[in-house]
CSV table of C-alpha atoms in Angstrom, one decimal:
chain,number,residue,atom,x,y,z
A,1,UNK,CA,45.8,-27.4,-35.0
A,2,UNK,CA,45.6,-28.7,-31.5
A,3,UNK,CA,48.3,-26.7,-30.6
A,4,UNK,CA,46.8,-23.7,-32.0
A,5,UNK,CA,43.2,-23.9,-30.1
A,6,UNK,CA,44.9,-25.0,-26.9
A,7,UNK,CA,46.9,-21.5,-27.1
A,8,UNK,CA,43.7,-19.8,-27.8
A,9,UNK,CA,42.1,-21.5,-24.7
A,10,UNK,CA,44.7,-20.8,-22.7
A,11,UNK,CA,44.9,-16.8,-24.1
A,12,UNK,CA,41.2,-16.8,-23.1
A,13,UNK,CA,41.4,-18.3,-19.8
A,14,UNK,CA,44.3,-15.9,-18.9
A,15,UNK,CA,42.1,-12.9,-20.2
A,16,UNK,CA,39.0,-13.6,-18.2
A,17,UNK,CA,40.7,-14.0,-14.9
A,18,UNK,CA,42.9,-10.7,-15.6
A,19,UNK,CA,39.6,-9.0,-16.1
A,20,UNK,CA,37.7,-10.5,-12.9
A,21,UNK,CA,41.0,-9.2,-10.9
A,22,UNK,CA,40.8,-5.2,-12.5
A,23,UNK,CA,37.4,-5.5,-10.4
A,24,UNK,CA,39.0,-4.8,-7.0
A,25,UNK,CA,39.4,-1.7,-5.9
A,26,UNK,CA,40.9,0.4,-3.2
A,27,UNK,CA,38.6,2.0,-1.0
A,28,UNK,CA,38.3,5.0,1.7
A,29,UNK,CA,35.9,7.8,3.0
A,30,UNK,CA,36.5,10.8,5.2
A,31,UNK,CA,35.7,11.0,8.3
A,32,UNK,CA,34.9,13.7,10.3
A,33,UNK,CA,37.5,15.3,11.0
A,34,UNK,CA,37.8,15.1,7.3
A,35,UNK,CA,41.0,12.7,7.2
A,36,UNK,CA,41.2,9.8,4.7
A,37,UNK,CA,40.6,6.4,6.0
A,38,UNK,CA,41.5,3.3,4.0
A,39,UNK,CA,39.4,0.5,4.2
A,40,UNK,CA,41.6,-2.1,1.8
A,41,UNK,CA,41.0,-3.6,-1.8
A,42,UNK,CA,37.4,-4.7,-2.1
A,43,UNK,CA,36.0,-6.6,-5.1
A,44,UNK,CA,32.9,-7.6,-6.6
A,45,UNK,CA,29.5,-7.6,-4.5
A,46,UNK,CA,32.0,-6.0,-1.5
A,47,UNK,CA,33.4,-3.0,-3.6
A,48,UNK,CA,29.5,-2.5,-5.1
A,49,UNK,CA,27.8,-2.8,-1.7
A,50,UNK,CA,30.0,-0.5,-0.1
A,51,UNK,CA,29.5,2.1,-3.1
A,52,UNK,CA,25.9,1.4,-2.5
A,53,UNK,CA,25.5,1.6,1.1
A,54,UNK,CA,28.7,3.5,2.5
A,55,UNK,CA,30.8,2.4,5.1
A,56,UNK,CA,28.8,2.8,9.0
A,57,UNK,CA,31.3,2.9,11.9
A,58,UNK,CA,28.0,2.7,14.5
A,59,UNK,CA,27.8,6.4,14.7
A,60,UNK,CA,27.5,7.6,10.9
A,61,UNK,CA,27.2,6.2,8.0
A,62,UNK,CA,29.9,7.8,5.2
A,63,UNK,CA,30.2,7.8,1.7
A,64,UNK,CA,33.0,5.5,0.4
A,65,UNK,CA,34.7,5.8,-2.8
A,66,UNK,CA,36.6,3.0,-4.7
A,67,UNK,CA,37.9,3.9,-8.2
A,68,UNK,CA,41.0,5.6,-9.1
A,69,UNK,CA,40.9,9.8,-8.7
């Protein structure tokens, strides 16, 4: 039995940090001259502030996408 619920545990643990990880992200935007410009992996309050606010390079402030097309 102890066996059991320490493989449950264990299946659990595994399961919530896989999930926390399918958070991040790969994001971009276009620039200007309408070219794609990576800005990395970003996860949690990053990926969501980015979504939120864009991505300002001093000059403009562009939309920045993070999911899968």
């Amino acid at each position: 039995m102890k066996k059991a619920t320490l493989l449950v545990g264990i299946a659990l643990f595994l399961g919530a940090v896989s999930c926390k990880k399918k958070e991040c992200h790969d994001c971009h935007y276009e620039n200007v001259q309408n070219e794609e410009v990576e800005l990395g992996n970003k996860c949690g309050d990053d990926l969501e502030n980015l979504e939120k606010n864009g991505y300002s390079d001093g000059t403009q402030t562009y939309e920045v996408h993070c999911h899968e097309h």
